[in-house]
mmCIF file of C-alpha atoms and ligand atoms in Angstrom:
data_model
loop_
_atom_site.group_PDB
_atom_site.id
_atom_site.type_symbol
_atom_site.label_atom_id
_atom_site.label_comp_id
_atom_site.label_asym_id
_atom_site.label_seq_id
_atom_site.Cartn_x
_atom_site.Cartn_y
_atom_site.Cartn_z
ATOM 1 C CA MET A 1 -117.267 84.931 141.794
ATOM 2 C CA ALA A 2 -118.696 85.918 138.138
ATOM 3 C CA SER A 3 -121.916 87.682 138.008
ATOM 4 C CA GLY A 4 -124.814 86.196 136.335
ATOM 5 C CA LYS A 5 -125.903 87.578 132.857
ATOM 6 C CA LEU A 6 -129.086 89.092 131.654
ATOM 7 C CA ILE A 7 -130.783 87.643 128.564
ATOM 8 C CA VAL A 8 -133.803 89.678 127.150
ATOM 9 C CA LEU A 9 -136.380 87.955 124.860
ATOM 10 C CA THR A 10 -138.307 90.482 122.782
ATOM 11 C CA GLY A 11 -140.708 90.496 120.128
ATOM 12 C CA PRO A 12 -144.394 91.315 119.122
ATOM 13 C CA SER A 13 -147.287 89.768 121.269
ATOM 14 C CA GLY A 14 -148.515 86.561 119.995
ATOM 15 C CA VAL A 15 -145.280 85.673 118.351
ATOM 16 C CA GLY A 16 -144.635 83.065 120.975
ATOM 17 C CA LYS A 17 -142.096 84.755 123.532
ATOM 18 C CA GLY A 18 -143.745 83.093 126.118
ATOM 19 C CA THR A 19 -144.262 79.307 124.673
ATOM 20 C CA LEU A 20 -140.232 79.603 124.188
ATOM 21 C CA VAL A 21 -139.472 80.642 127.598
ATOM 22 C CA ARG A 22 -141.526 77.963 129.415
ATOM 23 C CA ALA A 23 -139.838 75.570 127.000
ATOM 24 C CA LEU A 24 -136.410 77.061 127.584
ATOM 25 C CA LEU A 25 -136.898 76.881 131.711
ATOM 26 C CA THR A 26 -137.914 72.997 131.427
ATOM 27 C CA HIS A 27 -134.485 72.182 129.700
ATOM 28 C CA HIS A 28 -132.340 74.933 131.920
ATOM 29 C CA PRO A 29 -134.334 75.024 135.332
ATOM 30 C CA LYS A 30 -131.120 77.387 136.998
ATOM 31 C CA LEU A 31 -132.370 80.494 134.577
ATOM 32 C CA TYR A 32 -134.427 82.669 136.543
ATOM 33 C CA LEU A 33 -137.205 84.118 134.972
ATOM 34 C CA SER A 34 -138.061 87.696 136.102
ATOM 35 C CA VAL A 35 -141.715 88.653 137.401
ATOM 36 C CA SER A 36 -143.246 91.766 135.729
ATOM 37 C CA ALA A 37 -145.495 94.179 137.134
ATOM 38 C CA THR A 38 -148.451 95.108 135.181
ATOM 39 C CA THR A 39 -151.565 97.289 135.429
ATOM 40 C CA ARG A 40 -153.421 94.755 133.068
ATOM 41 C CA SER A 41 -155.945 92.910 134.524
ATOM 42 C CA PRO A 42 -155.426 89.120 135.311
ATOM 43 C CA ARG A 43 -156.539 86.788 132.649
ATOM 44 C CA GLU A 44 -158.142 83.589 133.645
ATOM 45 C CA GLY A 45 -155.570 81.054 135.301
ATOM 46 C CA GLU A 46 -152.963 84.079 135.880
ATOM 47 C CA VAL A 47 -151.772 84.049 139.166
ATOM 48 C CA ASP A 48 -150.642 87.354 141.297
ATOM 49 C CA GLY A 49 -146.871 86.995 141.967
ATOM 50 C CA GLN A 50 -146.478 84.204 139.288
ATOM 51 C CA ASP A 51 -147.327 85.371 136.178
ATOM 52 C CA TYR A 52 -147.184 89.067 137.184
ATOM 53 C CA TYR A 53 -147.434 91.538 139.948
ATOM 54 C CA PHE A 54 -150.849 92.932 139.135
ATOM 55 C CA LEU A 55 -150.700 96.383 140.303
ATOM 56 C CA ASN A 56 -153.369 99.501 140.057
ATOM 57 C CA LYS A 57 -152.196 102.690 138.235
ATOM 58 C CA ALA A 58 -151.220 104.529 141.368
ATOM 59 C CA ALA A 59 -149.021 101.909 142.975
ATOM 60 C CA PHE A 60 -147.084 101.290 139.273
ATOM 61 C CA GLU A 61 -146.531 104.986 139.318
ATOM 62 C CA THR A 62 -145.341 104.896 142.884
ATOM 63 C CA MET A 63 -142.553 102.191 141.639
ATOM 64 C CA ILE A 64 -141.551 104.630 138.475
ATOM 65 C CA GLU A 65 -141.103 107.417 140.924
ATOM 66 C CA GLU A 66 -139.207 105.685 143.512
ATOM 67 C CA ASN A 67 -136.875 104.041 140.777
ATOM 68 C CA GLN A 68 -137.847 100.431 141.383
ATOM 69 C CA LEU A 69 -138.148 99.389 138.017
ATOM 70 C CA LEU A 70 -135.397 98.681 135.748
ATOM 71 C CA GLU A 71 -137.340 99.478 132.511
ATOM 72 C CA TRP A 72 -141.053 99.852 132.000
ATOM 73 C CA ALA A 73 -143.067 100.978 129.198
ATOM 74 C CA GLU A 74 -146.810 101.792 128.105
ATOM 75 C CA TYR A 75 -148.342 98.878 125.826
ATOM 76 C CA ALA A 76 -151.567 98.438 124.625
ATOM 77 C CA GLY A 77 -153.169 100.552 127.180
ATOM 78 C CA ASN A 78 -151.432 99.452 130.239
ATOM 79 C CA TYR A 79 -148.011 99.791 132.105
ATOM 80 C CA TYR A 80 -145.525 96.868 132.436
ATOM 81 C CA GLY A 81 -142.132 96.842 133.944
ATOM 82 C CA THR A 82 -139.481 94.815 135.529
ATOM 83 C CA PRO A 83 -138.805 95.115 139.308
ATOM 84 C CA ARG A 84 -135.065 95.781 139.547
ATOM 85 C CA ALA A 85 -134.347 94.474 143.157
ATOM 86 C CA LYS A 86 -135.031 90.670 142.318
ATOM 87 C CA VAL A 87 -133.132 91.190 139.189
ATOM 88 C CA GLU A 88 -130.106 92.766 140.639
ATOM 89 C CA GLU A 89 -130.353 90.060 143.592
ATOM 90 C CA LYS A 90 -130.270 87.113 140.898
ATOM 91 C CA ILE A 91 -127.646 88.627 139.047
ATOM 92 C CA ASN A 92 -125.363 88.907 142.193
ATOM 93 C CA GLN A 93 -125.862 85.353 142.678
ATOM 94 C CA SER A 94 -124.295 84.376 139.634
ATOM 95 C CA LEU A 95 -127.513 83.445 138.278
ATOM 96 C CA ASN A 96 -128.373 83.871 134.761
ATOM 97 C CA VAL A 97 -131.842 86.184 134.444
ATOM 98 C CA LEU A 98 -134.345 85.984 131.606
ATOM 99 C CA LEU A 99 -136.570 89.031 130.943
ATOM 100 C CA GLU A 100 -139.536 88.451 128.675
ATOM 101 C CA ILE A 101 -140.727 92.062 127.690
ATOM 102 C CA GLU A 102 -142.039 94.389 124.871
ATOM 103 C CA VAL A 103 -139.706 96.158 122.597
ATOM 104 C CA ILE A 104 -139.521 99.751 123.934
ATOM 105 C CA GLY A 105 -138.379 98.183 127.345
ATOM 106 C CA ALA A 106 -135.824 95.762 125.743
ATOM 107 C CA LYS A 107 -134.070 98.758 123.666
ATOM 108 C CA ALA A 108 -133.753 100.328 127.199
ATOM 109 C CA ILE A 109 -132.408 97.898 128.928
ATOM 110 C CA LYS A 110 -129.054 98.395 127.320
ATOM 111 C CA LYS A 111 -128.041 101.656 129.217
ATOM 112 C CA SER A 112 -128.511 99.805 132.595
ATOM 113 C CA PHE A 113 -127.063 96.537 131.420
ATOM 114 C CA PRO A 114 -124.809 97.146 128.492
ATOM 115 C CA ASP A 115 -123.642 92.952 128.194
ATOM 116 C CA ALA A 116 -127.296 92.018 127.959
ATOM 117 C CA LEU A 117 -128.078 89.540 125.274
ATOM 118 C CA ARG A 118 -131.248 90.832 123.740
ATOM 119 C CA ILE A 119 -132.865 88.592 121.319
ATOM 120 C CA PHE A 120 -135.801 89.828 118.923
ATOM 121 C CA ILE A 121 -138.389 86.894 118.065
ATOM 122 C CA LEU A 122 -140.011 87.213 114.543
ATOM 123 C CA PRO A 123 -142.986 85.732 113.216
ATOM 124 C CA PRO A 124 -142.977 83.727 109.892
ATOM 125 C CA SER A 125 -145.418 86.225 108.666
ATOM 126 C CA LEU A 126 -147.865 88.991 109.862
ATOM 127 C CA ALA A 127 -150.754 86.766 108.860
ATOM 128 C CA GLU A 128 -149.385 83.759 111.267
ATOM 129 C CA LEU A 129 -149.033 86.453 113.894
ATOM 130 C CA GLU A 130 -152.746 87.265 113.834
ATOM 131 C CA HIS A 131 -153.692 83.545 113.456
ATOM 132 C CA ARG A 132 -151.577 83.040 117.051
ATOM 133 C CA LEU A 133 -153.052 86.079 118.464
ATOM 134 C CA ARG A 134 -156.450 85.111 117.789
ATOM 135 C CA SER A 135 -156.103 81.345 118.494
ATOM 136 C CA ARG A 136 -154.728 81.698 121.974
ATOM 137 C CA SER A 137 -158.411 83.285 122.587
ATOM 138 C CA THR A 138 -156.898 85.431 125.583
ATOM 139 C CA ASP A 139 -157.301 88.945 124.365
ATOM 140 C CA SER A 140 -160.560 90.961 123.181
ATOM 141 C CA GLU A 141 -161.028 92.225 119.694
ATOM 142 C CA LEU A 142 -159.618 95.936 120.684
ATOM 143 C CA ALA A 143 -156.365 94.328 122.465
ATOM 144 C CA ILE A 144 -155.621 92.178 119.257
ATOM 145 C CA VAL A 145 -155.969 95.322 116.913
ATOM 146 C CA ARG A 146 -153.968 97.031 119.412
ATOM 147 C CA ARG A 147 -151.432 94.668 119.433
ATOM 148 C CA LEU A 148 -151.254 93.989 115.657
ATOM 149 C CA GLU A 149 -150.914 97.768 115.045
ATOM 150 C CA ARG A 150 -148.063 97.669 117.491
ATOM 151 C CA ALA A 151 -146.412 94.690 116.127
ATOM 152 C CA LYS A 152 -145.996 96.505 112.600
ATOM 153 C CA GLU A 153 -143.767 99.198 114.365
ATOM 154 C CA GLU A 154 -141.967 96.598 116.335
ATOM 155 C CA LEU A 155 -140.980 94.628 113.460
ATOM 156 C CA GLU A 156 -139.188 97.419 111.989
ATOM 157 C CA VAL A 157 -136.693 97.848 114.673
ATOM 158 C CA SER A 158 -135.763 94.081 114.899
ATOM 159 C CA LYS A 159 -132.352 94.919 113.337
ATOM 160 C CA GLU A 160 -131.500 96.929 116.316
ATOM 161 C CA PHE A 161 -131.177 93.918 118.691
ATOM 162 C CA ASP A 162 -128.383 91.268 119.192
ATOM 163 C CA GLN A 163 -130.011 88.521 117.410
ATOM 164 C CA CYS A 164 -133.170 87.894 115.589
ATOM 165 C CA ILE A 165 -134.866 83.940 115.596
ATOM 166 C CA ILE A 166 -137.660 83.483 113.404
ATOM 167 C CA ASN A 167 -140.533 81.425 115.394
ATOM 168 C CA ASP A 168 -141.962 78.995 112.578
ATOM 169 C CA ASP A 169 -141.277 75.672 114.187
ATOM 170 C CA LEU A 170 -141.107 75.818 117.734
ATOM 171 C CA GLU A 171 -138.342 72.947 118.028
ATOM 172 C CA THR A 172 -136.486 74.873 115.771
ATOM 173 C CA ALA A 173 -136.646 78.381 117.148
ATOM 174 C CA LEU A 174 -135.968 76.659 120.569
ATOM 175 C CA GLN A 175 -132.756 75.348 119.489
ATOM 176 C CA GLU A 176 -131.572 78.437 117.847
ATOM 177 C CA LEU A 177 -132.365 80.465 121.176
ATOM 178 C CA GLU A 178 -130.508 77.931 123.130
ATOM 179 C CA LYS A 179 -127.621 78.291 120.890
ATOM 180 C CA ALA A 180 -127.497 82.030 120.990
ATOM 181 C CA ILE A 181 -127.852 82.098 124.654
ATOM 182 C CA PHE A 182 -125.183 79.515 125.165
ATOM 183 C CA SER A 183 -122.456 80.990 122.973
ATOM 184 C CA HIS A 184 -122.904 84.122 124.145
ATOM 185 C CA GLN A 185 -122.041 83.027 127.521
ATOM 186 C CA ILE A 186 -119.112 81.545 126.114
ATOM 187 C CA LYS A 187 -118.416 84.893 124.304
ATOM 188 C CA ILE A 188 -118.158 86.704 127.606
ATOM 189 C CA ALA A 189 -116.663 84.281 129.845
ATOM 190 C CA GLU A 190 -113.612 84.245 127.273
ATOM 191 C CA SER A 191 -113.641 88.090 127.108
ATOM 192 C CA GLU A 192 -113.598 88.104 131.081
ATOM 193 C CA LEU A 193 -110.594 85.665 130.755
ATOM 194 C CA THR A 194 -108.808 87.713 128.337
ATOM 195 C CA LYS A 195 -109.464 90.894 130.651
ATOM 196 C CA LYS A 196 -108.109 89.155 133.642
ATOM 197 C CA SER A 197 -105.160 87.854 131.762
ATOM 198 C CA THR A 198 -104.280 90.880 130.406
ATOM 199 C CA LEU A 199 -104.300 92.365 133.723
ATOM 200 C CA PHE A 200 -102.253 89.808 134.974
ATOM 201 C CA ILE A 201 -99.534 90.568 132.169
ATOM 202 C CA ARG A 202 -99.593 94.197 132.983
ATOM 203 C CA ASP A 203 -99.271 93.749 136.752
ATOM 204 C CA ASN A 204 -96.116 91.096 136.127
ATOM 205 C CA ASP A 205 -94.644 93.783 133.826
ATOM 206 C CA ASP A 206 -94.508 96.431 136.401
HETATM 207 P P1 ADP B 301 -146.366 85.787 123.516
HETATM 208 O O1 ADP B 301 -145.582 85.332 124.615
HETATM 209 O O2 ADP B 301 -145.091 86.066 122.605
HETATM 210 O O3 ADP B 301 -147.349 86.591 123.678
HETATM 211 P P2 ADP B 301 -147.447 83.168 123.102
HETATM 212 O O4 ADP B 301 -146.138 82.229 123.356
HETATM 213 O O5 ADP B 301 -148.626 83.478 124.165
HETATM 214 O O6 ADP B 301 -146.564 84.496 122.504
HETATM 215 O O7 ADP B 301 -147.972 82.356 122.323
HETATM 216 C C1 ADP B 301 -148.904 82.714 121.343
HETATM 217 C C2 ADP B 301 -149.585 81.956 120.524
HETATM 218 O O8 ADP B 301 -148.979 80.922 119.690
HETATM 219 C C3 ADP B 301 -150.164 80.660 121.773
HETATM 220 O O9 ADP B 301 -151.418 79.929 121.348
HETATM 221 C C4 ADP B 301 -149.085 79.330 121.533
HETATM 222 O O10 ADP B 301 -149.352 78.109 121.909
HETATM 223 C C5 ADP B 301 -148.682 79.661 119.678
HETATM 224 N N1 ADP B 301 -147.282 79.491 119.063
HETATM 225 C C6 ADP B 301 -146.246 79.675 119.812
HETATM 226 N N2 ADP B 301 -144.972 79.216 118.983
HETATM 227 C C7 ADP B 301 -145.759 78.559 118.207
HETATM 228 C C8 ADP B 301 -145.370 77.838 116.943
HETATM 229 N N3 ADP B 301 -143.660 77.934 116.610
HETATM 230 N N4 ADP B 301 -145.806 77.498 115.859
HETATM 231 C C9 ADP B 301 -147.379 77.886 116.292
HETATM 232 N N5 ADP B 301 -147.883 78.330 117.162
HETATM 233 C C10 ADP B 301 -147.307 78.594 118.107
HETATM 234 P P1 5GP B 302 -149.379 90.156 127.878
HETATM 235 O O1 5GP B 302 -150.262 91.146 128.518
HETATM 236 O O2 5GP B 302 -149.486 89.648 126.376
HETATM 237 O O3 5GP B 302 -149.010 89.521 129.119
HETATM 238 O O4 5GP B 302 -147.910 91.074 127.525
HETATM 239 C C1 5GP B 302 -147.978 92.228 126.566
HETATM 240 C C2 5GP B 302 -146.477 92.654 126.218
HETATM 241 O O5 5GP B 302 -145.870 93.437 127.334
HETATM 242 C C3 5GP B 302 -145.561 91.280 125.791
HETATM 243 O O6 5GP B 302 -144.838 91.874 124.512
HETATM 244 C C4 5GP B 302 -144.799 91.089 126.984
HETATM 245 O O7 5GP B 302 -143.848 90.409 126.626
HETATM 246 C C5 5GP B 302 -144.404 92.780 127.619
HETATM 247 N N1 5GP B 302 -144.088 92.737 128.818
HETATM 248 C C6 5GP B 302 -144.303 91.723 130.108
HETATM 249 N N2 5GP B 302 -143.600 92.317 130.959
HETATM 250 C C7 5GP B 302 -142.994 93.403 130.477
HETATM 251 C C8 5GP B 302 -142.056 94.350 131.431
HETATM 252 O O8 5GP B 302 -141.659 94.079 132.401
HETATM 253 N N3 5GP B 302 -141.709 95.203 130.646
HETATM 254 C C9 5GP B 302 -142.246 95.595 129.555
HETATM 255 N N4 5GP B 302 -141.518 96.563 128.966
HETATM 256 N N5 5GP B 302 -142.861 94.629 128.760
HETATM 257 C C10 5GP B 302 -143.156 93.583 129.143
#
């Protein structure tokens, strides 16, 4: 049985990653969305174990020490990380797993999952990013300023990812995202088939 694939969505806060992921999951309910751990306080309406595992700093640091995180990063004054066990379990069950994470973590994932498809979501402009962060009304002024500062650094490394998608018109971005994920899966399946048939030819040559 082939193992599932890891799909990583990254990009600056406020660019629309969460919005795209929610839309993607309604179209493709078999995708598994990893639930991250964070030391950030819950926003109104966020549920522990569903939106995030909300931990204190000591509990998060224990997860780091015990190698329970696939990747982690400090972002705007808090820790964020991907619990390893669930991702590995789902991949072993042949499910495709989606991570929605910031840029440092997305870069680090390549070490443990070299085959991961890593997609960078870009805003149409910095001004529009700021507008989206503000109109979301979830973050304090300080958090917005920190996120915008970080966004400038993040945008500089967008080219290091497998694909960039501009989230201007939401429907267009969603279609591009689906196309990227679908064509990546075909490519991987083809390369696995090629590997198998090469082995088969070699076996028959012996
Ligand atoms: P992220 O998860 O990257 O932090 P969100 O998904 O929370 O970003 O989106 C930030 C804000 O931008 C939300 O209010 C969302 O409704 C809005 N948004 C997302 N995509 C678009 C888009 N294509 N056009 C306009 N607004 C958008
Ligand atoms: P927020 O506080 O807006 O929920 O998230 C802040 C940033 O942290 C976002 O860019 C989000 O994608 C990222 N993030 C969420 N979970 C993780 C994670 O597990 N690891 C990393 N590295 N970043 C994450």
